[in-house]
Tab-separated table of C-alpha atoms and ligand atoms in Angstrom:
chain	number	residue	atom	x	y	z
A	1	UNK	CA	14.563	33.481	-23.156
A	2	UNK	CA	11.776	32.959	-20.644
A	3	UNK	CA	10.400	29.478	-20.471
A	4	UNK	CA	6.776	28.884	-21.269
A	5	UNK	CA	4.420	27.826	-18.501
A	6	UNK	CA	3.735	24.182	-17.714
A	7	UNK	CA	1.196	22.857	-20.190
A	8	UNK	CA	-0.507	20.756	-17.513
A	9	UNK	CA	-1.405	23.568	-15.142
A	10	UNK	CA	-0.040	26.748	-16.705
A	11	UNK	CA	-3.293	28.354	-17.914
A	12	UNK	CA	-2.965	31.326	-15.591
A	13	UNK	CA	0.822	31.608	-15.831
A	14	UNK	CA	2.533	34.010	-18.208
A	15	UNK	CA	6.044	32.650	-17.645
A	16	UNK	CA	7.672	29.345	-16.801
A	17	UNK	CA	9.666	28.574	-13.668
A	18	UNK	CA	13.145	29.740	-12.825
A	19	UNK	CA	15.730	27.036	-13.488
A	20	UNK	CA	16.356	26.623	-9.771
A	21	UNK	CA	12.620	26.466	-9.153
A	22	UNK	CA	12.421	23.646	-11.645
A	23	UNK	CA	15.325	21.873	-9.979
A	24	UNK	CA	13.849	22.033	-6.503
A	25	UNK	CA	10.346	21.238	-7.678
A	26	UNK	CA	10.899	18.303	-9.986
A	27	UNK	CA	10.672	14.775	-8.615
A	28	UNK	CA	10.897	12.944	-11.930
A	29	UNK	CA	14.554	12.081	-11.261
A	30	UNK	CA	13.386	9.529	-8.709
A	31	UNK	CA	9.620	9.124	-8.903
A	32	UNK	CA	9.946	7.614	-12.384
A	33	UNK	CA	10.241	4.398	-10.401
A	34	UNK	CA	6.535	4.716	-9.754
A	35	UNK	CA	5.636	4.406	-13.449
A	36	UNK	CA	4.134	0.891	-13.198
A	37	UNK	CA	2.046	1.895	-10.177
A	38	UNK	CA	1.052	5.198	-11.748
A	39	UNK	CA	-0.150	3.478	-14.882
A	40	UNK	CA	-1.960	0.742	-12.920
A	41	UNK	CA	-3.769	3.493	-11.004
A	42	UNK	CA	-4.670	5.310	-14.217
A	43	UNK	CA	-5.928	2.137	-15.875
A	44	UNK	CA	-8.216	1.446	-12.916
A	45	UNK	CA	-9.388	5.056	-12.901
A	46	UNK	CA	-10.122	5.057	-16.644
A	47	UNK	CA	-12.059	1.784	-16.402
A	48	UNK	CA	-14.148	3.223	-13.579
A	49	UNK	CA	-14.751	6.531	-15.395
A	50	UNK	CA	-16.222	4.599	-18.315
A	51	UNK	CA	-18.201	2.186	-16.133
A	52	UNK	CA	-19.871	5.107	-14.368
A	53	UNK	CA	-20.527	6.942	-17.630
A	54	UNK	CA	-18.256	9.848	-16.739
A	55	UNK	CA	-16.292	9.301	-19.944
A	56	UNK	CA	-17.240	7.268	-23.020
A	57	UNK	CA	-16.123	3.718	-23.573
A	58	UNK	CA	-14.348	4.850	-26.731
A	59	UNK	CA	-12.290	7.431	-24.841
A	60	UNK	CA	-11.510	4.936	-22.073
A	61	UNK	CA	-10.351	2.383	-24.627
A	62	UNK	CA	-8.053	4.922	-26.291
A	63	UNK	CA	-6.669	6.030	-22.925
A	64	UNK	CA	-6.004	2.477	-21.805
A	65	UNK	CA	-4.325	1.482	-25.016
A	66	UNK	CA	-2.193	4.601	-24.847
A	67	UNK	CA	-1.219	3.921	-21.227
A	68	UNK	CA	-0.062	0.443	-22.127
A	69	UNK	CA	2.117	1.947	-24.851
A	70	UNK	CA	3.553	4.511	-22.430
A	71	UNK	CA	4.425	1.775	-19.948
A	72	UNK	CA	6.180	-0.285	-22.564
A	73	UNK	CA	8.126	2.774	-23.707
A	74	UNK	CA	9.245	3.374	-20.143
A	75	UNK	CA	10.101	-0.260	-19.538
A	76	UNK	CA	12.179	-0.490	-22.674
A	77	UNK	CA	14.007	2.748	-21.954
A	78	UNK	CA	12.393	4.566	-24.861
A	79	UNK	CA	10.854	7.363	-22.877
A	80	UNK	CA	12.198	10.887	-22.577
A	81	UNK	CA	11.534	12.022	-19.009
A	82	UNK	CA	11.227	15.751	-18.661
A	83	UNK	CA	11.950	17.817	-15.561
A	84	UNK	CA	9.734	20.557	-16.951
A	85	UNK	CA	6.855	18.119	-16.463
A	86	UNK	CA	7.873	17.795	-12.818
A	87	UNK	CA	6.848	14.292	-11.929
A	88	UNK	CA	5.862	10.864	-13.160
A	89	UNK	CA	2.168	11.729	-13.222
A	90	UNK	CA	2.532	14.603	-15.650
A	91	UNK	CA	5.216	12.900	-17.690
A	92	UNK	CA	2.893	9.972	-18.310
A	93	UNK	CA	-0.130	12.138	-19.038
A	94	UNK	CA	1.770	14.384	-21.393
A	95	UNK	CA	3.075	11.449	-23.396
A	96	UNK	CA	-0.383	9.918	-23.390
A	97	UNK	CA	-1.668	13.094	-24.999
A	98	UNK	CA	0.957	12.823	-27.711
A	99	UNK	CA	-0.102	9.260	-28.420
A	100	UNK	CA	-3.908	9.386	-28.177
A	101	UNK	CA	-4.708	13.090	-28.412
A	102	UNK	CA	-7.875	14.580	-26.964
A	103	UNK	CA	-9.130	11.642	-24.826
A	104	UNK	CA	-5.940	11.901	-22.736
A	105	UNK	CA	-7.234	15.161	-21.317
A	106	UNK	CA	-10.259	13.329	-19.874
A	107	UNK	CA	-8.236	10.919	-17.742
A	108	UNK	CA	-7.710	13.439	-14.977
A	109	UNK	CA	-11.462	13.920	-14.451
A	110	UNK	CA	-12.422	13.387	-10.803
A	111	UNK	CA	-8.794	12.913	-9.810
A	112	UNK	CA	-5.883	14.979	-8.580
A	113	UNK	CA	-2.182	14.339	-8.361
A	114	UNK	CA	-2.768	14.293	-4.624
A	115	UNK	CA	-4.788	11.094	-4.593
A	116	UNK	CA	-2.803	9.829	-7.562
A	117	UNK	CA	0.550	9.988	-5.804
A	118	UNK	CA	-0.965	8.561	-2.636
A	119	UNK	CA	-2.137	5.544	-4.651
A	120	UNK	CA	1.150	5.098	-6.499
A	121	UNK	CA	3.318	5.261	-3.431
A	122	UNK	CA	1.050	2.980	-1.422
A	123	UNK	CA	1.145	0.367	-4.156
A	124	UNK	CA	4.915	0.628	-4.280
A	125	UNK	CA	5.378	0.334	-0.525
A	126	UNK	CA	2.913	-2.556	-0.449
A	127	UNK	CA	5.113	-4.413	-2.938
A	128	UNK	CA	8.137	-3.741	-0.774
A	129	UNK	CA	6.402	-5.355	2.200
A	130	UNK	CA	5.943	-8.465	0.093
A	131	UNK	CA	9.554	-8.387	-1.090
A	132	UNK	CA	10.809	-7.963	2.471
A	133	UNK	CA	8.707	-10.905	3.572
A	134	UNK	CA	10.110	-13.164	0.871
A	135	UNK	CA	13.687	-12.061	1.563
A	136	UNK	CA	13.242	-12.632	5.288
A	137	UNK	CA	11.847	-16.107	4.669
A	138	UNK	CA	14.956	-16.882	2.619
A	139	UNK	CA	17.200	-15.687	5.417
A	140	UNK	CA	15.272	-17.747	7.953
A	141	UNK	CA	15.813	-20.833	5.825
A	142	UNK	CA	19.548	-20.183	5.633
A	143	UNK	CA	19.692	-19.820	9.416
A	144	UNK	CA	17.605	-22.933	9.893
A	145	UNK	CA	20.031	-24.890	7.719
A	146	UNK	CA	22.857	-23.817	10.034
A	147	UNK	CA	20.779	-24.709	13.092
A	148	UNK	CA	20.063	-28.192	11.823
A	149	UNK	CA	23.719	-28.924	11.078
A	150	UNK	CA	24.898	-27.801	14.484
A	151	UNK	CA	21.912	-28.453	16.718
A	152	UNK	CA	24.160	-29.967	19.392
A	153	UNK	CA	27.396	-28.096	18.758
A	154	UNK	CA	28.438	-26.442	21.977
A	155	UNK	CA	29.527	-22.823	22.009
A	156	UNK	CA	29.819	-20.169	24.666
A	157	UNK	CA	26.706	-18.154	25.338
A	158	UNK	CA	27.527	-14.570	26.208
A	159	UNK	CA	26.196	-11.798	28.339
A	160	UNK	CA	28.164	-8.534	28.272
A	161	UNK	CA	30.207	-10.373	25.621
A	162	UNK	CA	31.683	-12.310	28.546
A	163	UNK	CA	31.392	-16.081	28.571
A	164	UNK	CA	28.218	-16.849	30.477
A	165	UNK	CA	26.981	-20.424	29.975
A	166	UNK	CA	27.436	-23.017	27.266
A	167	UNK	CA	24.738	-22.940	24.615
A	168	UNK	CA	24.289	-24.685	21.299
A	169	UNK	CA	25.037	-23.301	17.851
A	170	UNK	CA	21.589	-24.354	16.698
A	171	UNK	CA	20.007	-22.431	19.547
A	172	UNK	CA	21.925	-19.304	18.621
A	173	UNK	CA	20.916	-19.568	14.949
A	174	UNK	CA	17.281	-20.090	15.870
A	175	UNK	CA	17.334	-16.954	18.023
A	176	UNK	CA	17.731	-15.007	14.781
A	177	UNK	CA	15.000	-17.035	13.101
A	178	UNK	CA	12.662	-15.796	15.852
A	179	UNK	CA	13.742	-12.166	15.416
A	180	UNK	CA	13.286	-12.254	11.672
A	181	UNK	CA	9.903	-13.847	12.116
A	182	UNK	CA	8.761	-10.913	14.219
A	183	UNK	CA	10.029	-8.656	11.443
A	184	UNK	CA	7.898	-10.556	8.967
A	185	UNK	CA	4.846	-10.108	11.110
A	186	UNK	CA	5.553	-6.381	11.410
A	187	UNK	CA	5.674	-6.035	7.624
A	188	UNK	CA	2.515	-8.119	7.351
A	189	UNK	CA	0.713	-5.909	9.886
A	190	UNK	CA	1.823	-2.756	8.129
A	191	UNK	CA	0.720	-4.177	4.802
A	192	UNK	CA	-2.712	-5.003	6.111
A	193	UNK	CA	-3.178	-1.526	7.536
A	194	UNK	CA	-1.931	0.268	4.411
A	195	UNK	CA	-4.091	-1.710	2.020
A	196	UNK	CA	-6.853	0.874	1.615
A	197	UNK	CA	-7.375	3.057	-1.411
A	198	UNK	CA	-6.974	6.832	-1.473
A	199	UNK	CA	-8.150	6.986	-5.095
A	200	UNK	CA	-11.189	9.216	-5.497
A	201	UNK	CA	-10.264	11.552	-2.647
A	202	UNK	CA	-9.262	13.836	-5.532
A	203	UNK	CA	-7.456	17.004	-4.418
A	204	UNK	CA	-8.703	16.745	-0.829
A	205	UNK	CA	-12.465	17.052	-0.635
A	206	UNK	CA	-13.728	14.272	-2.882
A	207	UNK	CA	-15.483	15.000	-6.150
A	208	UNK	CA	-18.870	15.928	-7.566
A	209	UNK	CA	-18.589	13.229	-10.256
A	210	UNK	CA	-20.452	9.959	-9.577
A	211	UNK	CA	-17.285	7.867	-9.164
A	212	UNK	CA	-17.162	4.317	-7.867
A	213	UNK	CA	-14.389	4.108	-5.308
A	214	UNK	CA	-15.154	0.513	-4.390
A	215	UNK	CA	-14.496	-0.439	-7.967
A	216	UNK	CA	-11.074	1.196	-8.230
A	217	UNK	CA	-10.084	-0.077	-4.796
A	218	UNK	CA	-10.908	-3.623	-5.835
A	219	UNK	CA	-9.192	-3.241	-9.187
A	220	UNK	CA	-5.961	-2.225	-7.463
A	221	UNK	CA	-6.076	-5.003	-4.882
A	222	UNK	CA	-6.990	-2.727	-1.978
A	223	UNK	CA	-9.348	-4.055	0.693
A	224	UNK	CA	-11.567	-0.969	0.589
A	225	UNK	CA	-11.512	2.785	-0.106
A	226	UNK	CA	-10.217	5.094	2.619
A	227	UNK	CA	-13.185	6.735	4.262
A	228	UNK	CA	-12.017	10.314	4.761
A	229	UNK	CA	-10.764	12.205	1.728
A	230	UNK	CA	-8.701	14.681	3.766
A	231	UNK	CA	-6.925	11.827	5.507
A	232	UNK	CA	-6.541	9.906	2.253
A	233	UNK	CA	-4.409	12.562	0.566
A	234	UNK	CA	-2.391	13.572	3.613
A	235	UNK	CA	-1.599	10.207	5.172
A	236	UNK	CA	1.921	8.827	4.886
A	237	UNK	CA	1.666	6.471	7.855
A	238	UNK	CA	2.012	3.536	5.488
A	239	UNK	CA	5.496	4.633	4.469
A	240	UNK	CA	6.410	5.397	8.060
A	241	UNK	CA	5.261	1.987	9.219
A	242	UNK	CA	7.264	0.384	6.467
A	243	UNK	CA	10.319	2.390	7.506
A	244	UNK	CA	9.761	1.595	11.172
A	245	UNK	CA	9.480	-2.120	10.437
A	246	UNK	CA	12.519	-1.795	8.170
A	247	UNK	CA	14.468	-0.050	10.908
A	248	UNK	CA	13.801	-2.798	13.436
A	249	UNK	CA	14.655	-5.445	10.878
A	250	UNK	CA	17.794	-3.513	9.950
A	251	UNK	CA	18.765	-3.348	13.613
A	252	UNK	CA	18.492	-7.146	13.772
A	253	UNK	CA	20.619	-7.471	10.658
A	254	UNK	CA	23.193	-5.158	12.150
A	255	UNK	CA	23.409	-7.146	15.372
A	256	UNK	CA	23.900	-10.296	13.405
A	257	UNK	CA	26.484	-8.625	11.165
A	258	UNK	CA	28.348	-7.525	14.276
A	259	UNK	CA	28.443	-11.111	15.525
A	260	UNK	CA	29.731	-12.345	12.188
A	261	UNK	CA	32.506	-9.767	12.230
A	262	UNK	CA	33.545	-10.854	15.716
A	263	UNK	CA	33.124	-14.566	15.028
A	264	UNK	CA	35.171	-14.535	11.849
A	265	UNK	CA	38.134	-12.838	13.525
A	266	UNK	CA	41.342	-14.793	14.183
A	267	UNK	CA	40.709	-14.347	17.910
A	268	UNK	CA	37.357	-16.147	17.786
A	269	UNK	CA	37.459	-18.363	14.703
A	270	UNK	CA	33.847	-19.413	15.298
A	271	UNK	CA	32.942	-19.148	11.630
A	272	UNK	CA	34.658	-19.108	8.307
A	273	UNK	CA	33.045	-17.051	5.585
A	274	UNK	CA	33.192	-18.646	2.170
A	275	UNK	CA	35.443	-17.095	-0.464
A	276	UNK	CA	32.346	-15.734	-2.136
A	277	UNK	CA	31.644	-13.573	0.901
A	278	UNK	CA	35.156	-12.516	1.886
A	279	UNK	CA	37.568	-9.953	0.556
A	280	UNK	CA	41.322	-9.856	0.723
A	281	UNK	CA	43.682	-7.066	1.647
A	282	UNK	CA	45.903	-5.472	-0.974
A	283	UNK	CA	48.826	-5.438	1.469
A	284	UNK	CA	48.231	-8.155	4.084
A	285	UNK	CA	48.024	-11.530	2.336
A	286	UNK	CA	46.661	-13.384	5.362
A	287	UNK	CA	43.467	-11.341	5.517
A	288	UNK	CA	39.926	-12.518	4.878
A	289	UNK	CA	37.763	-9.567	5.596
A	290	UNK	CA	34.038	-9.857	6.301
A	291	UNK	CA	33.230	-6.765	4.222
A	292	UNK	CA	29.648	-7.732	3.485
A	293	UNK	CA	28.862	-8.026	7.194
A	294	UNK	CA	30.517	-4.686	7.858
A	295	UNK	CA	28.593	-3.012	5.052
A	296	UNK	CA	25.316	-4.437	6.282
A	297	UNK	CA	26.131	-3.036	9.722
A	298	UNK	CA	26.879	0.343	8.163
A	299	UNK	CA	24.022	0.578	5.674
A	300	UNK	CA	21.539	0.262	8.479
A	301	UNK	CA	22.156	3.937	9.265
A	302	UNK	CA	20.534	4.976	6.014
A	303	UNK	CA	17.406	3.059	6.915
A	304	UNK	CA	17.150	4.620	10.382
A	305	UNK	CA	17.866	7.943	8.697
A	306	UNK	CA	15.003	7.577	6.244
A	307	UNK	CA	12.631	6.813	9.096
A	308	UNK	CA	13.676	9.894	11.045
A	309	UNK	CA	13.684	12.046	7.906
A	310	UNK	CA	10.108	11.187	6.989
A	311	UNK	CA	8.865	11.579	10.559
A	312	UNK	CA	10.463	15.011	10.455
A	313	UNK	CA	8.916	15.894	7.092
A	314	UNK	CA	5.459	14.968	8.338
A	315	UNK	CA	5.455	16.330	11.853
A	316	UNK	CA	4.801	19.959	10.972
A	317	UNK	CA	2.309	19.577	8.154
A	318	UNK	CA	-1.207	20.913	8.452
A	319	UNK	CA	-3.887	18.946	6.612
A	320	UNK	CA	-3.918	18.128	3.830
A	321	UNK	CA	-1.286	17.798	1.086
A	322	UNK	CA	1.814	19.975	1.162
A	323	UNK	CA	4.657	19.725	-1.312
A	324	UNK	CA	6.889	18.709	1.584
A	325	UNK	CA	5.345	15.298	1.116
A	326	UNK	CA	7.165	14.869	-2.168
A	327	UNK	CA	10.214	14.236	0.023
A	328	UNK	CA	8.627	10.997	1.215
A	329	UNK	CA	9.854	8.986	-1.729
A	330	UNK	CA	13.566	9.338	-2.336
A	331	UNK	CA	14.690	8.155	1.081
A	332	UNK	CA	12.058	5.438	1.264
A	333	UNK	CA	13.325	4.095	-2.043
A	334	UNK	CA	16.882	4.180	-0.753
A	335	UNK	CA	15.929	2.510	2.517
A	336	UNK	CA	14.005	-0.244	0.749
A	337	UNK	CA	16.796	-0.851	-1.769
A	338	UNK	CA	19.386	-1.122	0.954
A	339	UNK	CA	17.214	-3.303	3.137
A	340	UNK	CA	16.700	-5.753	0.275
A	341	UNK	CA	20.410	-5.712	-0.510
A	342	UNK	CA	21.328	-6.302	3.124
A	343	UNK	CA	18.839	-9.155	3.420
A	344	UNK	CA	20.151	-10.800	0.266
A	345	UNK	CA	23.769	-10.424	1.374
A	346	UNK	CA	23.028	-11.763	4.840
A	347	UNK	CA	21.199	-14.776	3.401
A	348	UNK	CA	24.102	-15.542	1.103
A	349	UNK	CA	26.702	-15.190	3.832
A	350	UNK	CA	24.785	-17.325	6.301
A	351	UNK	CA	24.043	-20.041	3.778
A	352	UNK	CA	27.705	-20.263	2.767
A	353	UNK	CA	29.495	-19.867	6.088
A	354	UNK	CA	30.986	-22.778	7.999
A	355	UNK	CA	30.897	-22.914	11.764
A	356	UNK	CA	34.090	-24.233	13.346
A	357	UNK	CA	32.834	-26.905	15.712
A	358	UNK	CA	36.220	-27.290	17.430
A	359	UNK	CA	36.743	-23.593	18.128
A	360	UNK	CA	33.204	-23.273	19.393
A	361	UNK	CA	33.680	-26.161	21.782
A	362	UNK	CA	37.070	-24.941	22.935
A	363	UNK	CA	35.708	-21.496	23.688
A	364	UNK	CA	32.723	-23.000	25.479
A	365	UNK	CA	35.019	-25.060	27.678
A	366	UNK	CA	36.948	-22.070	28.965
A	367	UNK	CA	35.955	-19.049	30.978
A	368	UNK	CA	34.295	-21.101	33.753
A	369	UNK	CA	31.210	-21.456	31.603
A	370	UNK	CA	29.782	-24.224	33.793
A	371	UNK	CA	29.962	-22.254	37.041
A	372	UNK	CA	26.173	-21.973	37.128
A	373	UNK	CA	25.892	-25.753	36.679
A	374	UNK	CA	28.155	-26.180	39.693
A	375	UNK	CA	26.050	-23.801	41.774
A	376	UNK	CA	22.872	-25.599	40.677
A	377	UNK	CA	24.448	-28.938	41.699
A	378	UNK	CA	25.188	-27.577	45.178
A	379	UNK	CA	21.549	-26.510	45.476
A	380	UNK	CA	20.128	-29.761	44.129
A	381	UNK	CA	22.487	-32.280	45.750
A	382	UNK	CA	23.566	-30.594	48.985
A	383	UNK	CA	20.440	-28.559	49.641
A	384	UNK	CA	22.336	-25.246	49.812
A	385	UNK	CA	20.353	-22.032	49.359
A	386	UNK	CA	21.213	-20.661	45.900
A	387	UNK	CA	22.945	-17.577	47.332
A	388	UNK	CA	25.292	-19.772	49.406
A	389	UNK	CA	25.885	-22.072	46.427
A	390	UNK	CA	26.758	-18.979	44.370
A	391	UNK	CA	29.297	-17.963	47.013
A	392	UNK	CA	30.904	-21.429	47.226
A	393	UNK	CA	31.128	-21.564	43.441
A	394	UNK	CA	32.699	-18.115	43.377
A	395	UNK	CA	35.430	-19.338	45.715
A	396	UNK	CA	36.027	-22.358	43.483
A	397	UNK	CA	36.280	-20.134	40.402
A	398	UNK	CA	38.805	-17.963	42.222
A	399	UNK	CA	40.763	-21.082	43.165
A	400	UNK	CA	40.789	-22.295	39.542
A	401	UNK	CA	41.816	-18.856	38.384
A	402	UNK	CA	44.736	-18.982	40.848
A	403	UNK	CA	45.774	-22.364	39.486
A	404	UNK	CA	45.271	-21.162	35.923
A	405	UNK	CA	42.925	-24.012	35.128
A	406	UNK	CA	39.201	-24.428	34.531
A	407	UNK	CA	36.619	-25.850	36.928
A	408	UNK	CA	36.749	-29.483	35.711
A	409	UNK	CA	40.535	-29.436	36.245
A	410	UNK	CA	40.258	-28.906	40.011
A	411	UNK	CA	40.673	-32.048	42.131
A	412	UNK	CA	38.004	-33.267	44.521
A	413	UNK	CA	40.379	-32.463	47.403
A	414	UNK	CA	40.692	-28.892	46.133
A	415	UNK	CA	36.939	-28.593	46.074
A	416	UNK	CA	36.413	-30.086	49.500
A	417	UNK	CA	38.608	-27.426	51.053
A	418	UNK	CA	35.887	-24.969	50.021
A	419	UNK	CA	32.903	-27.175	50.921
A	420	UNK	CA	33.507	-30.507	52.672
A	421	UNK	CA	30.335	-32.200	51.351
A	422	UNK	CA	31.158	-31.898	47.644
A	423	UNK	CA	31.258	-35.375	46.024
A	424	UNK	CA	32.978	-36.786	42.958
A	425	UNK	CA	29.769	-36.862	40.938
A	426	UNK	CA	29.940	-33.058	40.787
A	427	UNK	CA	32.285	-33.530	37.819
A	428	UNK	CA	29.357	-34.852	35.793
A	429	UNK	CA	27.856	-31.383	35.599
A	430	UNK	CA	31.074	-29.549	34.835
A	431	UNK	CA	31.330	-30.747	31.237
A	432	UNK	CA	29.869	-28.392	28.636
A	433	UNK	CA	27.906	-31.150	26.896
A	434	UNK	CA	26.208	-32.180	30.114
A	435	UNK	CA	25.506	-28.551	30.799
A	436	UNK	CA	23.623	-27.959	27.545
A	437	UNK	CA	21.890	-31.350	27.739
A	438	UNK	CA	20.463	-30.362	31.099
A	439	UNK	CA	18.876	-27.126	29.828
A	440	UNK	CA	15.638	-28.850	28.890
A	441	UNK	CA	13.286	-26.093	30.038
A	442	UNK	CA	10.966	-24.708	27.370
A	443	UNK	CA	13.017	-22.555	25.007
A	444	UNK	CA	16.240	-23.825	26.587
A	445	UNK	CA	19.454	-24.661	24.790
A	446	UNK	CA	19.391	-28.474	25.098
A	447	UNK	CA	19.952	-30.145	21.704
A	448	UNK	CA	16.664	-31.996	22.103
A	449	UNK	CA	14.851	-28.681	22.450
A	450	UNK	CA	16.770	-27.185	19.548
A	451	UNK	CA	15.931	-30.114	17.293
A	452	UNK	CA	12.276	-29.821	18.184
A	453	UNK	CA	12.344	-26.094	17.430
A	454	UNK	CA	14.186	-26.674	14.166
A	455	UNK	CA	11.557	-29.206	13.135
A	456	UNK	CA	8.838	-26.680	13.946
A	457	UNK	CA	10.490	-24.038	11.757
A	458	UNK	CA	11.201	-26.502	8.961
A	459	UNK	CA	7.478	-27.204	8.799
A	460	UNK	CA	6.477	-23.558	9.178
A	461	UNK	CA	8.867	-22.275	6.513
A	462	UNK	CA	7.793	-24.839	3.931
B	501	LIG	N1	5.161	14.976	-7.280
B	501	LIG	C1	4.188	15.196	-6.285
B	501	LIG	C2	4.540	14.415	-5.012
B	501	LIG	O1	5.314	13.556	-5.108
B	501	LIG	C3	2.833	14.790	-6.751
B	501	LIG	C4	1.719	15.486	-6.095
B	501	LIG	C5	1.713	16.929	-6.467
B	501	LIG	N2	0.553	17.599	-6.000
B	501	LIG	C6	0.447	18.911	-6.012
B	501	LIG	N3	-0.625	19.423	-5.516
B	501	LIG	N4	1.423	19.666	-6.443
B	501	LIG	O2	4.045	14.679	-3.948
């Protein structure tokens, strides 16, 4: 039996689509998520059509009432989505026709699915920017809580994952607060730029009906209508910017996840994840695995992937709309879902984890972490050029290495064999606490600086 043609556009078609054609063409399997946005767009459009006299108030009222019913059917799971109707736009309109009859056919006046989908997807992505912002603020607060508890806890700072200089736990936590704040500003920028309305661009060229685009833009919370109809229906920059911001944010999450995996290992023991955020092994009873951190690290790939996929979809498209653009949604949805999940998991893990002050201090006190402090002392107290001080310190590190001890364990006699002028007060700078206390430069790791920064963030994140 041949299928009948689509009732929405099938006037010139004698037969319906091949089953495979329907499968490749239909987006309803995923774009049903856009139902609230689609109906918001239609409500605004119907209001405007009546206000401009393009349709009657009576028809607009029937349409709007019907749309509200459709939305509630969808929200309560009482809606039969149909692949034959391709997408959310036609599924909604078709059901509207069943409910209100003839007026439903007037809703699509001065509109096309091309501007319709551009509106729906923009509204959806705009919401995601807001959700990302809120989730990031939550994560920042969790990190800030950690920073405040351990503002002066000493830990090793690393470069090349080799012990470099002692830093403070609070300083390390606040580094992530800064990163996530830049992410927030990227989402905010993207949101601002995307907040213009494509509605009224119609298929691509605008319309001959006397529509009021300012009115629909305002109704939907957009700052203004987009000013070029060709651009309005073919632009997906807003989704790309969201995915780009998401990718950078995801990269930050992944770096942090990587640190948590390392820090929670038996070799580091810098942090203990709470039971809520650990998993056990079915064979090794001693294990507490940081699965959530690992999954965050792994899920990030999907977000990068969505960004690359959409760039690739868009790069070959002539103006204006091509069906390729239907592929913008599925991966963006997946990226957004996984970003929100990763942010929530990271916030939970960070809020519940306990830093091990002793292990942090112990690690900070090994690996010659105060070698730079020693070199600085030689410069400050003995007037050595830094390069010479670096060399003297290097010899002292080698000596300590030979004796299998750390710098503070060398005797003054030992030190004087390398440089005769070294005095006993050098030992003051070799302790890790003194080292961090001395890093008072702006943005430095000194607890006093960290507390000041934490206070700044506490106020800002209120
Ligand atoms: N489902 C389509 C999409 O997501 C809606 C727009 C269809 N427009 C068209 N001219 N076929 O892109």
